[in-house]
Amino acid sequence: MSWDKENTFLNLVEVEQVISMFDLLPGVLFWIKDKNHNFVHANQAFIEHKEVRGLNQILGKNDYDFSPPHLAKQFIRDDEKILAGQTVTERLEMNMTQAGDPAWYATSKRPLSNQAGEIIGSYGITRHLQKQAMALSGVDAIKAPVDFVREHYSRHLAIEELAEVAHLSVSALERRFKKYLTKTPKQFINEVRLENARRLLVETDMPISQVGDATGFTDHSYFSKQFRLFFGELPSEFRKNYRLS
C-alpha cells in the first residue's frame, strides 16, 4: 500500500475508535484535556484510578477535582508547558497510587492540535512502574509496616521496629518489601517523607528547615539533596515555582 493510500485510509477512521484503543493497554492511564485543563476524555484505566463510576464523572473537571492540591498544581503547571509546544517523553516522576502511596510513574505528554495547526489541548499517558504495590491490601505482613510508616514518618524509624510490627525478622521484612514494592524499607520511608514534605511546602508557610524536621529529616542539607533527587528541584525552588505559577 502506497503512502497516499495509507493516509486516505487513516482519514476514514473515526477518532473515537482510535482513542478507544487505549482501553486495550493494561496498566496505562490515558487522558485528553482542553486548553482550560479540563478533561474531555480518559480511558477505563484512568477512570478506575480516579475511583469514579464512569467517564461522565470526569468530563469537564480538572486535576483539582481528583488530586491533592500540591499534585494538581504540578499537573497544571506541566500542562501549561505542553500547551506552549513542549513535550514530555517517558519522564520518571513520583505521584500517588490509587491506594494513596507514593510511587514512581513514567509519563509522556504531547500538545493536541487542530487541522489548522493550532494547539487546542493536550494528551498524555502514564504507567505505574511498581504495579506490585497494588497488592498491598492483601499482604498483611507488608500492610502493617506500611501503615506504621504512614503514621509515624515524622520520627526516627528503625528497620527493627518495622520488623517487629510485621512480626518478621529484618531479613524477611526486607525480602517482602523487595517482592511487593520493589524497594527496601528505608527507600519506602524516604519516599513517604518526601511526599509529605512536598505537601507541606504547598499547604503551609512553614520554613523549609522546619518542613524537613516535621517529615523526619534531621539533616537539612540531606533533606534538600533528597528532595532535588526525587522532584528535580530544591525545596526552595519548588515552593517558589509553585507560587509563581
mmCIF file of N, CA and C in Angstrom, residues 165-243:
data_model
loop_
_atom_site.group_PDB
_atom_site.id
_atom_site.type_symbol
_atom_site.label_atom_id
_atom_site.label_comp_id
_atom_site.label_asym_id
_atom_site.label_seq_id
_atom_site.Cartn_x
_atom_site.Cartn_y
_atom_site.Cartn_z
ATOM 1 N N VAL A 165 6.714 -4.821 64.128
ATOM 2 C CA VAL A 165 5.311 -4.537 63.801
ATOM 3 C C VAL A 165 4.753 -5.614 62.867
ATOM 4 N N ALA A 166 5.590 -6.072 61.928
ATOM 5 C CA ALA A 166 5.163 -7.063 60.944
ATOM 6 C C ALA A 166 5.302 -8.494 61.443
ATOM 7 N N HIS A 167 5.887 -8.656 62.644
ATOM 8 C CA HIS A 167 6.133 -9.994 63.210
ATOM 9 C C HIS A 167 7.027 -10.811 62.282
ATOM 10 N N LEU A 168 8.059 -10.133 61.773
ATOM 11 C CA LEU A 168 9.028 -10.777 60.884
ATOM 12 C C LEU A 168 10.432 -10.445 61.328
ATOM 13 N N SER A 169 11.373 -11.228 60.857
ATOM 14 C CA SER A 169 12.772 -10.855 61.047
ATOM 15 C C SER A 169 13.100 -9.716 60.101
ATOM 16 N N VAL A 170 14.197 -9.019 60.349
ATOM 17 C CA VAL A 170 14.590 -7.915 59.481
ATOM 18 C C VAL A 170 14.813 -8.401 58.053
ATOM 19 N N SER A 171 15.486 -9.521 57.904
ATOM 20 C CA SER A 171 15.765 -10.039 56.562
ATOM 21 C C SER A 171 14.480 -10.439 55.839
ATOM 22 N N ALA A 172 13.534 -11.027 56.584
ATOM 23 C CA ALA A 172 12.268 -11.420 55.970
ATOM 24 C C ALA A 172 11.461 -10.187 55.567
ATOM 25 N N LEU A 173 11.485 -9.154 56.413
ATOM 26 C CA LEU A 173 10.792 -7.906 56.078
ATOM 27 C C LEU A 173 11.357 -7.298 54.801
ATOM 28 N N GLU A 174 12.670 -7.265 54.709
ATOM 29 C CA GLU A 174 13.302 -6.685 53.523
ATOM 30 C C GLU A 174 12.964 -7.478 52.272
ATOM 31 N N ARG A 175 12.874 -8.801 52.404
ATOM 32 C CA ARG A 175 12.502 -9.624 51.248
ATOM 33 C C ARG A 175 11.064 -9.327 50.812
ATOM 34 N N ARG A 176 10.171 -9.160 51.807
ATOM 35 C CA ARG A 176 8.779 -8.853 51.479
ATOM 36 C C ARG A 176 8.666 -7.496 50.767
ATOM 37 N N PHE A 177 9.397 -6.493 51.250
ATOM 38 C CA PHE A 177 9.352 -5.174 50.615
ATOM 39 C C PHE A 177 9.885 -5.253 49.183
ATOM 40 N N LYS A 178 10.948 -5.989 48.999
ATOM 41 C CA LYS A 178 11.517 -6.139 47.656
ATOM 42 C C LYS A 178 10.533 -6.854 46.728
ATOM 43 N N LYS A 179 9.846 -7.847 47.263
ATOM 44 C CA LYS A 179 8.926 -8.637 46.447
ATOM 45 C C LYS A 179 7.702 -7.838 46.046
ATOM 46 N N TYR A 180 7.110 -7.115 47.010
ATOM 47 C CA TYR A 180 5.831 -6.460 46.742
ATOM 48 C C TYR A 180 5.943 -4.982 46.379
ATOM 49 N N LEU A 181 7.044 -4.334 46.775
ATOM 50 C CA LEU A 181 7.199 -2.910 46.483
ATOM 51 C C LEU A 181 8.413 -2.611 45.618
ATOM 52 N N THR A 182 9.219 -3.610 45.358
ATOM 53 C CA THR A 182 10.464 -3.464 44.591
ATOM 54 C C THR A 182 11.356 -2.363 45.164
ATOM 55 N N LYS A 183 11.385 -2.254 46.485
ATOM 56 C CA LYS A 183 12.245 -1.287 47.166
ATOM 57 C C LYS A 183 12.490 -1.764 48.578
ATOM 58 N N THR A 184 13.487 -1.188 49.230
ATOM 59 C CA THR A 184 13.789 -1.545 50.609
ATOM 60 C C THR A 184 12.891 -0.751 51.561
ATOM 61 N N PRO A 185 12.778 -1.197 52.818
ATOM 62 C CA PRO A 185 12.015 -0.415 53.795
ATOM 63 C C PRO A 185 12.543 1.015 53.933
ATOM 64 N N LYS A 186 13.854 1.190 53.906
ATOM 65 C CA LYS A 186 14.435 2.532 54.030
ATOM 66 C C LYS A 186 14.021 3.416 52.858
ATOM 67 N N GLN A 187 14.016 2.852 51.658
ATOM 68 C CA GLN A 187 13.601 3.625 50.484
ATOM 69 C C GLN A 187 12.133 4.033 50.595
ATOM 70 N N PHE A 188 11.309 3.132 51.095
ATOM 71 C CA PHE A 188 9.890 3.453 51.247
ATOM 72 C C PHE A 188 9.687 4.563 52.273
ATOM 73 N N ILE A 189 10.380 4.489 53.387
ATOM 74 C CA ILE A 189 10.292 5.538 54.413
ATOM 75 C C ILE A 189 10.695 6.881 53.813
ATOM 76 N N ASN A 190 11.768 6.876 53.053
ATOM 77 C CA ASN A 190 12.266 8.106 52.443
ATOM 78 C C ASN A 190 11.229 8.708 51.493
ATOM 79 N N GLU A 191 10.580 7.871 50.696
ATOM 80 C CA GLU A 191 9.599 8.362 49.733
ATOM 81 C C GLU A 191 8.359 8.927 50.430
ATOM 82 N N VAL A 192 7.909 8.267 51.490
ATOM 83 C CA VAL A 192 6.757 8.777 52.242
ATOM 84 C C VAL A 192 7.087 10.134 52.850
ATOM 85 N N ARG A 193 8.284 10.271 53.381
ATOM 86 C CA ARG A 193 8.697 11.551 53.974
ATOM 87 C C ARG A 193 8.764 12.651 52.923
ATOM 88 N N LEU A 194 9.319 12.336 51.762
ATOM 89 C CA LEU A 194 9.458 13.347 50.715
ATOM 90 C C LEU A 194 8.104 13.791 50.174
ATOM 91 N N GLU A 195 7.184 12.849 50.020
ATOM 92 C CA GLU A 195 5.857 13.218 49.526
ATOM 93 C C GLU A 195 5.152 14.123 50.534
ATOM 94 N N ASN A 196 5.286 13.841 51.816
ATOM 95 C CA ASN A 196 4.679 14.698 52.834
ATOM 96 C C ASN A 196 5.375 16.052 52.920
ATOM 97 N N ALA A 197 6.674 16.077 52.660
ATOM 98 C CA ALA A 197 7.394 17.353 52.634
ATOM 99 C C ALA A 197 6.888 18.219 51.485
ATOM 100 N N ARG A 198 6.681 17.603 50.345
ATOM 101 C CA ARG A 198 6.156 18.348 49.194
ATOM 102 C C ARG A 198 4.779 18.915 49.517
ATOM 103 N N ARG A 199 3.966 18.144 50.191
ATOM 104 C CA ARG A 199 2.635 18.619 50.584
ATOM 105 C C ARG A 199 2.731 19.814 51.528
ATOM 106 N N LEU A 200 3.622 19.757 52.516
ATOM 107 C CA LEU A 200 3.767 20.856 53.476
ATOM 108 C C LEU A 200 4.302 22.128 52.820
ATOM 109 N N LEU A 201 5.150 21.973 51.809
ATOM 110 C CA LEU A 201 5.676 23.141 51.108
ATOM 111 C C LEU A 201 4.574 23.903 50.386
ATOM 112 N N VAL A 202 3.534 23.197 50.004
ATOM 113 C CA VAL A 202 2.409 23.826 49.302
ATOM 114 C C VAL A 202 1.351 24.321 50.275
ATOM 115 N N GLU A 203 1.021 23.510 51.251
ATOM 116 C CA GLU A 203 -0.126 23.790 52.107
ATOM 117 C C GLU A 203 0.183 24.687 53.299
ATOM 118 N N THR A 204 1.470 24.920 53.601
ATOM 119 C CA THR A 204 1.822 25.732 54.762
ATOM 120 C C THR A 204 2.885 26.766 54.391
ATOM 121 N N ASP A 205 3.112 27.713 55.308
ATOM 122 C CA ASP A 205 4.197 28.688 55.170
ATOM 123 C C ASP A 205 5.365 28.316 56.079
ATOM 124 N N MET A 206 5.393 27.091 56.514
ATOM 125 C CA MET A 206 6.430 26.608 57.400
ATOM 126 C C MET A 206 7.808 26.781 56.753
ATOM 127 N N PRO A 207 8.804 27.325 57.495
ATOM 128 C CA PRO A 207 10.156 27.426 56.933
ATOM 129 C C PRO A 207 10.653 26.070 56.455
ATOM 130 N N ILE A 208 11.463 26.083 55.410
ATOM 131 C CA ILE A 208 11.895 24.836 54.794
ATOM 132 C C ILE A 208 12.639 23.936 55.779
ATOM 133 N N SER A 209 13.431 24.529 56.662
ATOM 134 C CA SER A 209 14.139 23.721 57.653
ATOM 135 C C SER A 209 13.148 22.993 58.558
ATOM 136 N N GLN A 210 12.045 23.658 58.900
ATOM 137 C CA GLN A 210 11.028 23.030 59.739
ATOM 138 C C GLN A 210 10.254 21.956 58.988
ATOM 139 N N VAL A 211 10.088 22.163 57.683
ATOM 140 C CA VAL A 211 9.445 21.133 56.866
ATOM 141 C C VAL A 211 10.276 19.855 56.925
ATOM 142 N N GLY A 212 11.593 20.003 56.805
ATOM 143 C CA GLY A 212 12.467 18.845 56.912
ATOM 144 C C GLY A 212 12.343 18.163 58.255
ATOM 145 N N ASP A 213 12.350 18.947 59.313
ATOM 146 C CA ASP A 213 12.225 18.382 60.665
ATOM 147 C C ASP A 213 10.885 17.672 60.841
ATOM 148 N N ALA A 214 9.828 18.289 60.324
ATOM 149 C CA ALA A 214 8.478 17.749 60.509
ATOM 150 C C ALA A 214 8.247 16.453 59.751
ATOM 151 N N THR A 215 9.097 16.188 58.775
ATOM 152 C CA THR A 215 8.926 14.975 57.983
ATOM 153 C C THR A 215 10.035 13.954 58.210
ATOM 154 N N GLY A 216 10.769 14.137 59.296
ATOM 155 C CA GLY A 216 11.734 13.117 59.694
ATOM 156 C C GLY A 216 13.146 13.303 59.201
ATOM 157 N N PHE A 217 13.453 14.446 58.572
ATOM 158 C CA PHE A 217 14.815 14.714 58.094
ATOM 159 C C PHE A 217 15.526 15.617 59.103
ATOM 160 N N THR A 218 16.446 15.073 59.836
ATOM 161 C CA THR A 218 17.144 15.855 60.850
ATOM 162 C C THR A 218 18.298 16.662 60.267
ATOM 163 N N ASP A 219 18.758 16.294 59.085
ATOM 164 C CA ASP A 219 19.854 16.984 58.413
ATOM 165 C C ASP A 219 19.267 17.793 57.257
ATOM 166 N N HIS A 220 19.361 19.127 57.348
ATOM 167 C CA HIS A 220 18.738 19.990 56.339
ATOM 168 C C HIS A 220 19.352 19.793 54.958
ATOM 169 N N SER A 221 20.670 19.677 54.883
ATOM 170 C CA SER A 221 21.315 19.513 53.576
ATOM 171 C C SER A 221 20.947 18.173 52.947
ATOM 172 N N TYR A 222 20.815 17.142 53.758
ATOM 173 C CA TYR A 222 20.411 15.827 53.241
ATOM 174 C C TYR A 222 18.975 15.891 52.723
ATOM 175 N N PHE A 223 18.116 16.592 53.456
ATOM 176 C CA PHE A 223 16.732 16.769 53.021
ATOM 177 C C PHE A 223 16.682 17.450 51.653
ATOM 178 N N SER A 224 17.420 18.549 51.493
ATOM 179 C CA SER A 224 17.419 19.277 50.224
ATOM 180 C C SER A 224 17.954 18.413 49.092
ATOM 181 N N LYS A 225 18.984 17.647 49.381
ATOM 182 C CA LYS A 225 19.590 16.776 48.362
ATOM 183 C C LYS A 225 18.605 15.704 47.922
ATOM 184 N N GLN A 226 17.943 15.073 48.890
ATOM 185 C CA GLN A 226 16.989 14.026 48.562
ATOM 186 C C GLN A 226 15.774 14.582 47.814
ATOM 187 N N PHE A 227 15.317 15.747 48.208
ATOM 188 C CA PHE A 227 14.166 16.368 47.552
ATOM 189 C C PHE A 227 14.488 16.663 46.089
ATOM 190 N N ARG A 228 15.649 17.201 45.840
ATOM 191 C CA ARG A 228 16.035 17.503 44.452
ATOM 192 C C ARG A 228 16.199 16.219 43.642
ATOM 193 N N LEU A 229 16.710 15.176 44.269
ATOM 194 C CA LEU A 229 16.902 13.904 43.588
ATOM 195 C C LEU A 229 15.566 13.325 43.132
ATOM 196 N N PHE A 230 14.538 13.461 43.970
ATOM 197 C CA PHE A 230 13.236 12.887 43.659
ATOM 198 C C PHE A 230 12.383 13.783 42.776
ATOM 199 N N PHE A 231 12.407 15.109 43.022
ATOM 200 C CA PHE A 231 11.477 16.006 42.352
ATOM 201 C C PHE A 231 12.138 16.952 41.352
ATOM 202 N N GLY A 232 13.455 16.888 41.224
ATOM 203 C CA GLY A 232 14.129 17.659 40.192
ATOM 204 C C GLY A 232 14.415 19.104 40.530
ATOM 205 N N GLU A 233 14.098 19.541 41.751
ATOM 206 C CA GLU A 233 14.395 20.904 42.174
ATOM 207 C C GLU A 233 14.494 20.947 43.694
ATOM 208 N N LEU A 234 15.189 21.953 44.183
ATOM 209 C CA LEU A 234 15.336 22.114 45.623
ATOM 210 C C LEU A 234 13.996 22.500 46.252
ATOM 211 N N PRO A 235 13.818 22.236 47.546
ATOM 212 C CA PRO A 235 12.569 22.629 48.205
ATOM 213 C C PRO A 235 12.240 24.109 48.016
ATOM 214 N N SER A 236 13.256 24.958 48.118
ATOM 215 C CA SER A 236 13.026 26.401 47.952
ATOM 216 C C SER A 236 12.573 26.717 46.530
ATOM 217 N N GLU A 237 13.147 26.050 45.531
ATOM 218 C CA GLU A 237 12.771 26.265 44.131
ATOM 219 C C GLU A 237 11.351 25.755 43.881
ATOM 220 N N PHE A 238 11.029 24.604 44.468
ATOM 221 C CA PHE A 238 9.700 24.043 44.298
ATOM 222 C C PHE A 238 8.630 25.002 44.834
ATOM 223 N N ARG A 239 8.850 25.505 46.039
ATOM 224 C CA ARG A 239 7.865 26.421 46.642
ATOM 225 C C ARG A 239 7.753 27.713 45.821
ATOM 226 N N LYS A 240 8.870 28.257 45.388
ATOM 227 C CA LYS A 240 8.861 29.491 44.592
ATOM 228 C C LYS A 240 8.120 29.289 43.284
ATOM 229 N N ASN A 241 8.432 28.207 42.563
ATOM 230 C CA ASN A 241 7.797 27.946 41.283
ATOM 231 C C ASN A 241 6.308 27.680 41.442
ATOM 232 N N TYR A 242 5.946 27.006 42.527
ATOM 233 C CA TYR A 242 4.535 26.724 42.774
ATOM 234 C C TYR A 242 3.751 28.014 42.953
ATOM 235 N N ARG A 243 4.313 28.952 43.694
ATOM 236 C CA ARG A 243 3.594 30.193 43.997
ATOM 237 C C ARG A 243 3.603 31.166 42.835
#
